mmCIF file of C-alpha atoms in Angstrom:
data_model
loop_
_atom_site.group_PDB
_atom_site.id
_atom_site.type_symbol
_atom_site.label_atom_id
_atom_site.label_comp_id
_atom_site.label_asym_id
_atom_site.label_seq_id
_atom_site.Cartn_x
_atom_site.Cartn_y
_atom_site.Cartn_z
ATOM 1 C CA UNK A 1 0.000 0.000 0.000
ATOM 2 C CA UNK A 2 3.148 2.538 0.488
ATOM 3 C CA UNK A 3 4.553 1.776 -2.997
ATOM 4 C CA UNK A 4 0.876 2.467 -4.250
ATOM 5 C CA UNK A 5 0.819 5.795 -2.662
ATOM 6 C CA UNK A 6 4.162 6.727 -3.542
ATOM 7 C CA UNK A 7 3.538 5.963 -7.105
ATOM 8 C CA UNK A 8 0.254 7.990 -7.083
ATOM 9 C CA UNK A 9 1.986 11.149 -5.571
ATOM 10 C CA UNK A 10 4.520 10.721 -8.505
ATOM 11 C CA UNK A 11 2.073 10.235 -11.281
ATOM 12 C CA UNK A 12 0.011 13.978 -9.855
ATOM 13 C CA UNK A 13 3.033 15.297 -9.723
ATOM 14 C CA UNK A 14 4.248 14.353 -13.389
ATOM 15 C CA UNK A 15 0.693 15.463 -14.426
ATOM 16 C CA UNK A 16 1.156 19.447 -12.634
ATOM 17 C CA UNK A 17 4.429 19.463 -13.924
ATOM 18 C CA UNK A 18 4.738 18.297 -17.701
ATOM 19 C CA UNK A 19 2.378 18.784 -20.799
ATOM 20 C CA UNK A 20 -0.365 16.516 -21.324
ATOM 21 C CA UNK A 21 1.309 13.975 -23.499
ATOM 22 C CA UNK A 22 4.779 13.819 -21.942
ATOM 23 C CA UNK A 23 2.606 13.609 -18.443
ATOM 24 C CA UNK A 24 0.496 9.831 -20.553
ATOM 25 C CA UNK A 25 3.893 8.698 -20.981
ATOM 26 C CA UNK A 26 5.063 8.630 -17.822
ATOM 27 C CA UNK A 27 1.748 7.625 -16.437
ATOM 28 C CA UNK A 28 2.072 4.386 -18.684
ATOM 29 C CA UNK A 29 5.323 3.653 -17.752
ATOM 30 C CA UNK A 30 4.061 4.196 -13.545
ATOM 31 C CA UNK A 31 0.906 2.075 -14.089
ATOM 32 C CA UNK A 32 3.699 -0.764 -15.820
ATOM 33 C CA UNK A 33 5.580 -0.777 -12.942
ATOM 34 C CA UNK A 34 3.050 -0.968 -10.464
ATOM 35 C CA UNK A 35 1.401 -4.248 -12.223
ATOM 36 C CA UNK A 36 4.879 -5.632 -11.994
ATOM 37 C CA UNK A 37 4.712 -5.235 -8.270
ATOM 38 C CA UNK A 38 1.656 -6.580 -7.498
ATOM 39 C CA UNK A 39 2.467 -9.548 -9.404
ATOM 40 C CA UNK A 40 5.797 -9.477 -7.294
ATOM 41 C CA UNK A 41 3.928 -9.363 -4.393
ATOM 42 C CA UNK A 42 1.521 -12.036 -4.929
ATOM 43 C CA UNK A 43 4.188 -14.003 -6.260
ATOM 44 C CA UNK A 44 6.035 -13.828 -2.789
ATOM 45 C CA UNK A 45 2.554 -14.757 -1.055
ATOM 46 C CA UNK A 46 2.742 -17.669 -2.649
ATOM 47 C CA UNK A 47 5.966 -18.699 -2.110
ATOM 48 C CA UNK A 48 5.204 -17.629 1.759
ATOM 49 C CA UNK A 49 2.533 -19.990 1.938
ATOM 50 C CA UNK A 50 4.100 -22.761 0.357
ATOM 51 C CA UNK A 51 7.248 -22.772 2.565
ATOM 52 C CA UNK A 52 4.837 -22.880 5.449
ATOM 53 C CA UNK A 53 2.978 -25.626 4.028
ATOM 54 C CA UNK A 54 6.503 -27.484 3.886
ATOM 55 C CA UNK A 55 7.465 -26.478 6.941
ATOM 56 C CA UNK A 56 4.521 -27.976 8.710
ATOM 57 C CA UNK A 57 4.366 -31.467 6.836
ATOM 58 C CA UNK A 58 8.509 -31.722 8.357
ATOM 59 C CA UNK A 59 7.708 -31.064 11.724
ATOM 60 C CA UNK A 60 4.955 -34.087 11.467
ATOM 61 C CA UNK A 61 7.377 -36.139 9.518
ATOM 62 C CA UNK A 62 9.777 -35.674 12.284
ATOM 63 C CA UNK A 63 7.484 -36.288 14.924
ATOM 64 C CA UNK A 64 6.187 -39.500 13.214
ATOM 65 C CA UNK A 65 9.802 -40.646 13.073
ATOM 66 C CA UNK A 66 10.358 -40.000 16.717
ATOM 67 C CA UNK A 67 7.632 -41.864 17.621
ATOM 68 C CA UNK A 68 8.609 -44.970 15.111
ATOM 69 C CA UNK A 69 11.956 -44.733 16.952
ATOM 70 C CA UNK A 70 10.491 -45.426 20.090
ATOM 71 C CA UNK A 71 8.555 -47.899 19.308
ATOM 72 C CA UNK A 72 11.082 -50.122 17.871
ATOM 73 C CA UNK A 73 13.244 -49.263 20.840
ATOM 74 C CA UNK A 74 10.271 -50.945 22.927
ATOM 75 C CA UNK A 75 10.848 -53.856 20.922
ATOM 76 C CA UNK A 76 7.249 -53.127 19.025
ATOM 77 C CA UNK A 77 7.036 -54.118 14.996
ATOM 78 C CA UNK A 78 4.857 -54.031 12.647
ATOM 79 C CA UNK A 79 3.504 -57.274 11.412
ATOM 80 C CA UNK A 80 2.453 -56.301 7.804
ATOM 81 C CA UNK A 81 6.192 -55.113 6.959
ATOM 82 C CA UNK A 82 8.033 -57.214 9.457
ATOM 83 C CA UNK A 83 8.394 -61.272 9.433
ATOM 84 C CA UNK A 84 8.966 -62.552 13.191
ATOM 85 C CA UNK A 85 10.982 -65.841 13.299
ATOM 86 C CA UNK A 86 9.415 -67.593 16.372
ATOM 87 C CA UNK A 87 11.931 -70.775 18.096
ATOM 88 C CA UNK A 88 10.139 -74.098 17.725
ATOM 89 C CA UNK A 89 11.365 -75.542 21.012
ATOM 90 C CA UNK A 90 11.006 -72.308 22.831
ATOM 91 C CA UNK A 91 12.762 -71.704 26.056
ATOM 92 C CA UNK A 92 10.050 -69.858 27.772
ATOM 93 C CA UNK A 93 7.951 -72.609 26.888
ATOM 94 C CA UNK A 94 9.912 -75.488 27.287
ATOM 95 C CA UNK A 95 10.460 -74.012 30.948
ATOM 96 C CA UNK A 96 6.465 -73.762 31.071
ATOM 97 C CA UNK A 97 5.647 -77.262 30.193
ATOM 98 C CA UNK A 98 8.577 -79.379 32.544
ATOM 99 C CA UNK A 99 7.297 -76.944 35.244
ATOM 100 C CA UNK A 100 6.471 -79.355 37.711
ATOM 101 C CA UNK A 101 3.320 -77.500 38.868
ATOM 102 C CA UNK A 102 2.084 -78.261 35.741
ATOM 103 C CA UNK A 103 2.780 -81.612 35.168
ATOM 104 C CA UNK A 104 1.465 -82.082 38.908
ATOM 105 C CA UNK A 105 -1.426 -80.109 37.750
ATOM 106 C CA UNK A 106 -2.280 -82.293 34.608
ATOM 107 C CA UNK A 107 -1.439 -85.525 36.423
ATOM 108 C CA UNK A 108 -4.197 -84.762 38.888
ATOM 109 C CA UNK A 109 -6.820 -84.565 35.772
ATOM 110 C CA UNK A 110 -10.337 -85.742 36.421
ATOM 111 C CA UNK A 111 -10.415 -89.430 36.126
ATOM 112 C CA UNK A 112 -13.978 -89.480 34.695
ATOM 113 C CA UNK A 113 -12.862 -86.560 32.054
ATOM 114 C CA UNK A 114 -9.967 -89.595 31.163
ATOM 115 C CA UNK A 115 -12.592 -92.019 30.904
ATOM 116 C CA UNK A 116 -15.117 -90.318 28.972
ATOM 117 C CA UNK A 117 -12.441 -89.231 26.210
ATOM 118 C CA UNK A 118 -11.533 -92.840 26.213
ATOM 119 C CA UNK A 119 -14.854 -93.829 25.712
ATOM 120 C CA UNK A 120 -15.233 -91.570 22.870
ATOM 121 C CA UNK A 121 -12.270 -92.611 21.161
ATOM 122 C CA UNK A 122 -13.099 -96.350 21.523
ATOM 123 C CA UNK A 123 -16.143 -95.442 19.850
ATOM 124 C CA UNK A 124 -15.118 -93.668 16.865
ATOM 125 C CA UNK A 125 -12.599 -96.661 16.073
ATOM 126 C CA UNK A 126 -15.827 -99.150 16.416
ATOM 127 C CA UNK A 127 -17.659 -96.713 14.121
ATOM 128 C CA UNK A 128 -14.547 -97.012 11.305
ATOM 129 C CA UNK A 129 -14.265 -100.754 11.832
ATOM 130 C CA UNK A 130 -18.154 -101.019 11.194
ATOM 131 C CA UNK A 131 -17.707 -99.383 8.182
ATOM 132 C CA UNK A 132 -14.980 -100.931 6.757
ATOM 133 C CA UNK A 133 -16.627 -104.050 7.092
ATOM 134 C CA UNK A 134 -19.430 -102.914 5.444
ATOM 135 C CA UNK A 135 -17.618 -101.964 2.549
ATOM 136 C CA UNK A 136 -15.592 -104.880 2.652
ATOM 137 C CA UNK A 137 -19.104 -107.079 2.586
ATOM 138 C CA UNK A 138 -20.427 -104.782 -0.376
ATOM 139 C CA UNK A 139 -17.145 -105.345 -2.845
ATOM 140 C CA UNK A 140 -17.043 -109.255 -1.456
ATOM 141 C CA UNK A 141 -20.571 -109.385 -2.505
ATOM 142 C CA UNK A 142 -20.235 -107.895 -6.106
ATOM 143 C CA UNK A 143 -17.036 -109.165 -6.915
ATOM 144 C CA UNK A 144 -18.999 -112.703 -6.171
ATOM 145 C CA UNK A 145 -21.728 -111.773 -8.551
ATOM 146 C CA UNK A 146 -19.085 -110.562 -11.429
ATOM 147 C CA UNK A 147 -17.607 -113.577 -11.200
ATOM 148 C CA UNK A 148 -20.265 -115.868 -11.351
ATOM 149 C CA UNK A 149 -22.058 -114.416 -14.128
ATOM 150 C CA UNK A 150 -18.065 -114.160 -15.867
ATOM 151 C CA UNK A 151 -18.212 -117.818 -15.716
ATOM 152 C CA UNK A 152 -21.849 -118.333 -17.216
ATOM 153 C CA UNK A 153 -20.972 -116.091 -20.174
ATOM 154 C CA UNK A 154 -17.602 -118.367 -20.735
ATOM 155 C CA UNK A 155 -19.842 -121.291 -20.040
ATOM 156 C CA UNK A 156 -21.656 -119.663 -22.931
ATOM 157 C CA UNK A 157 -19.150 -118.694 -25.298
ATOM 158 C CA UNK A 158 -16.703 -121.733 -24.954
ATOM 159 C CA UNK A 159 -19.164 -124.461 -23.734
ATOM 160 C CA UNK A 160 -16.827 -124.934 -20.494
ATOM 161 C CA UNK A 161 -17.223 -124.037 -16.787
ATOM 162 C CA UNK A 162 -13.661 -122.620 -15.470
ATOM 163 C CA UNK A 163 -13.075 -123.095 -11.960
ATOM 164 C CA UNK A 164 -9.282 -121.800 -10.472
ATOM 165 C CA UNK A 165 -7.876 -123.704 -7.691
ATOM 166 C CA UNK A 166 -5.534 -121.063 -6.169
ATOM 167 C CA UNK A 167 -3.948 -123.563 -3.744
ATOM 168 C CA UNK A 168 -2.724 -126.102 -6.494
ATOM 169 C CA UNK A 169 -2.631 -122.746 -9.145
ATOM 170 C CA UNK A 170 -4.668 -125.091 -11.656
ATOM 171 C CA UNK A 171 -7.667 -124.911 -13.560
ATOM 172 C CA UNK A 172 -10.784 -126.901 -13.479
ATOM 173 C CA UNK A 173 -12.364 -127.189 -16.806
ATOM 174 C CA UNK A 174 -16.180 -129.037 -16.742
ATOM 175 C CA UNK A 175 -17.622 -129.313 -20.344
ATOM 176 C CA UNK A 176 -21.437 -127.892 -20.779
ATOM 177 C CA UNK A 177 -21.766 -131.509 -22.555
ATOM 178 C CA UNK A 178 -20.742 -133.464 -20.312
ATOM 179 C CA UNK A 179 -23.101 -135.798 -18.098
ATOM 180 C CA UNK A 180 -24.705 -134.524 -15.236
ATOM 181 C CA UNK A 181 -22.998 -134.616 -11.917
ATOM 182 C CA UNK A 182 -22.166 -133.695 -8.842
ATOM 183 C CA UNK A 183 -18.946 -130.521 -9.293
ATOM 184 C CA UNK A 184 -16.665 -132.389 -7.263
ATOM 185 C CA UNK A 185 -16.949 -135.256 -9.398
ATOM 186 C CA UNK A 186 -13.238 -135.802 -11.305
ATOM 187 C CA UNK A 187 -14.832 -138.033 -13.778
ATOM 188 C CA UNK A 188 -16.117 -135.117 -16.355
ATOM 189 C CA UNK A 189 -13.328 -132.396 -16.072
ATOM 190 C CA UNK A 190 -10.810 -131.767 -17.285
ATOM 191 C CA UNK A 191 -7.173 -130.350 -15.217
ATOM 192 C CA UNK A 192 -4.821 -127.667 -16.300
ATOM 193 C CA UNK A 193 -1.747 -126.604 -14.348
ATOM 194 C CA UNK A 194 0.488 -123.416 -15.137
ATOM 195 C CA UNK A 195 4.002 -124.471 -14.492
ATOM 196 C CA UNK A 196 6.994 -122.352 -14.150
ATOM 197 C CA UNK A 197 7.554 -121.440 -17.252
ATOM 198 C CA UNK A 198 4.467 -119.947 -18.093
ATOM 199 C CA UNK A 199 2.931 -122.761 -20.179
ATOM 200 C CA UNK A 200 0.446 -124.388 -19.368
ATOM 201 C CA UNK A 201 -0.006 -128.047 -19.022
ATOM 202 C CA UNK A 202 -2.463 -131.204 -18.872
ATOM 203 C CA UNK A 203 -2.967 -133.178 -16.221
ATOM 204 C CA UNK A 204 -3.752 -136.274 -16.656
ATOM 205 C CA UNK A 205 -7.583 -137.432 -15.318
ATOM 206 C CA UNK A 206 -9.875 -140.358 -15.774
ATOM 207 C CA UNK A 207 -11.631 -138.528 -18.038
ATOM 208 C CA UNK A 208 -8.482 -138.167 -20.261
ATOM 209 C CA UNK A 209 -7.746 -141.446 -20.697
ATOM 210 C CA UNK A 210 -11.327 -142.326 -21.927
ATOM 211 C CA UNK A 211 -11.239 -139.863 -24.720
ATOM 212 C CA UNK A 212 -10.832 -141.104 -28.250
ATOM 213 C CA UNK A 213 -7.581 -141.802 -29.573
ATOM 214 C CA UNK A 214 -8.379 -139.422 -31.973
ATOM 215 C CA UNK A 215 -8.833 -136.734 -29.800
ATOM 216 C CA UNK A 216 -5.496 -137.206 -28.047
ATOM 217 C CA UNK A 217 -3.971 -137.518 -30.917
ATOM 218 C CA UNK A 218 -4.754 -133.776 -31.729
ATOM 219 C CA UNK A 219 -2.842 -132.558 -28.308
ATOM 220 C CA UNK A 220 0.241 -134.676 -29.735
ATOM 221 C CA UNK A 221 -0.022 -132.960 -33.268
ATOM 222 C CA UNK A 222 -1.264 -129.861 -32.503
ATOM 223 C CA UNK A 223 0.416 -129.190 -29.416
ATOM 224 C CA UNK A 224 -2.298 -126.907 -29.067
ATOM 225 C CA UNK A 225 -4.515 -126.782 -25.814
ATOM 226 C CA UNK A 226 -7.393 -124.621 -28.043
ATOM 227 C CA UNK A 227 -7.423 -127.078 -30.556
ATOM 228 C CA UNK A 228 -7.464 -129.859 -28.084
ATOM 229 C CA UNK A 229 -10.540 -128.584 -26.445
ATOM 230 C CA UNK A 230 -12.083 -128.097 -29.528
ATOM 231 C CA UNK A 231 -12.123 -131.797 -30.303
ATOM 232 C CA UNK A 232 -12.461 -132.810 -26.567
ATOM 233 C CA UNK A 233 -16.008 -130.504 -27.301
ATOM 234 C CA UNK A 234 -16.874 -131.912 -30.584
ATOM 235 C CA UNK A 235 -16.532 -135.064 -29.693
ATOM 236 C CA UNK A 236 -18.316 -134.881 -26.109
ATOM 237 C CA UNK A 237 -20.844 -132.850 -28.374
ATOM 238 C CA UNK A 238 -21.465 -136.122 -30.817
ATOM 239 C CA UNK A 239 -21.545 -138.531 -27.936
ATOM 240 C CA UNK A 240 -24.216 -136.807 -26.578
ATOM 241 C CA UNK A 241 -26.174 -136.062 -30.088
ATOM 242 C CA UNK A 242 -25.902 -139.451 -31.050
ATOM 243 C CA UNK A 243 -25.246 -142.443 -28.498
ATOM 244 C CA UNK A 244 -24.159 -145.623 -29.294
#
């Protein structure tokens, strides 16, 4: 507000002094100069408020590192920055546990609280026994129907019944034409054994050695148990179809 006034009292007294157009001149040139200032003034203001701006956000920087200063002195930390690495076999709580107030504590535990977890226990294992036998009952039961209607459809397919005696590791073949009887009667099957090798070879049975010649003859040539049984069938078949 001084410069203003001084600069007004020197523009009236350009305009007493000097002729009209020398006194526009200068009054340009004054009004110039006084824009400049105000624009060096507000300028300043600026720059005023900014530094104290600044000035404030440092002193709460600084007190927000004192404060994180002491806190870590305390031993405090923050767990979303900082990772604590905690002992497994603790001291402090290896000292807790073999304290022997505590082990006299625990060793003086309700007996009835003892008995009833027991209790409990026992009972869940009963519960997964029972239903493991179940299951095992289930998969008994339809691995016993698979198999039996495996052995129809061979029974079927190749006209024998195959038994496997897992004892003896040989098979029990009973021809679909052979006469009726009883399935523990040796008279109408026929024995295979697997020996070590991995072939597989005939036993000899009763009913072997009342085959045709013919027939055994075809296990000689053939060396062939397929082509064996084929005859053993065909001619079982014919002995049946057409009876002496």
């Amino acid at each position: 507000m001084a410069i203003e006034g001084d600069v007004m009292d020197q523009v009236r007294a350009v305009l007493n002094a000097s002729s009209n157009d020398h006194a526009l001149q200068v009054l340009v040139s004054v009004l110039a100069e006084v824009r400049s200032l105000r624009l060096c003034r507000d300028e300043l203001s600026e720059i005023q408020e900014r530094a104290a701006r600044q000035a404030d956000q440092l002193e709460r920087a600084l007190d927000t590192i004192a404060t994180l200063e002491a806190r870590v002195a305390r031993g405090e930390t923050n767990p979303s920055t900082t990772k604590v690495l905690r002992l497994k076999r603790n001291p402090m709580s290896t000292s807790s546990s073999s304290d022997p107030s505590t082990a006299e504590s625990e060793a003086q535990t309700d007996p009835d609280q003892r008995d009833v977890r027991l209790t409990l226990e026992i009972n869940e294992l009963r519960a997964e026994v029972d239903a493991w036998k179940k299951r095992r009952n289930t998969l008994m039961q339809v691995y016993a129907r698979e198999t039996e209607l495996f052995r129809d459809d061979l029974l079927q397919m190749l006209g024998y019944r195959i038994e496997y005696l897992a004892h003896q590791r040989e098979y029990r073949l009973r021809s679909m034409f052979a006469e009726p009887g009883s399935d523990d009667d040796d008279d109408n099957v026929l024995l295979f054994r697997r020996a070590r090798d991995g072939s597989i070879q005939v036993i000899e049975t009763r009913f072997i050695t009342e085959l045709p010649a013919s027939t055994l003859d075809s296990l000689h040539t053939s060396s062939s148990i397929p082509v064996f049984l084929a005859h053993v069938t065909l001619a079982m078949w014919r002995q049946r179809s057409c009876p002496s």
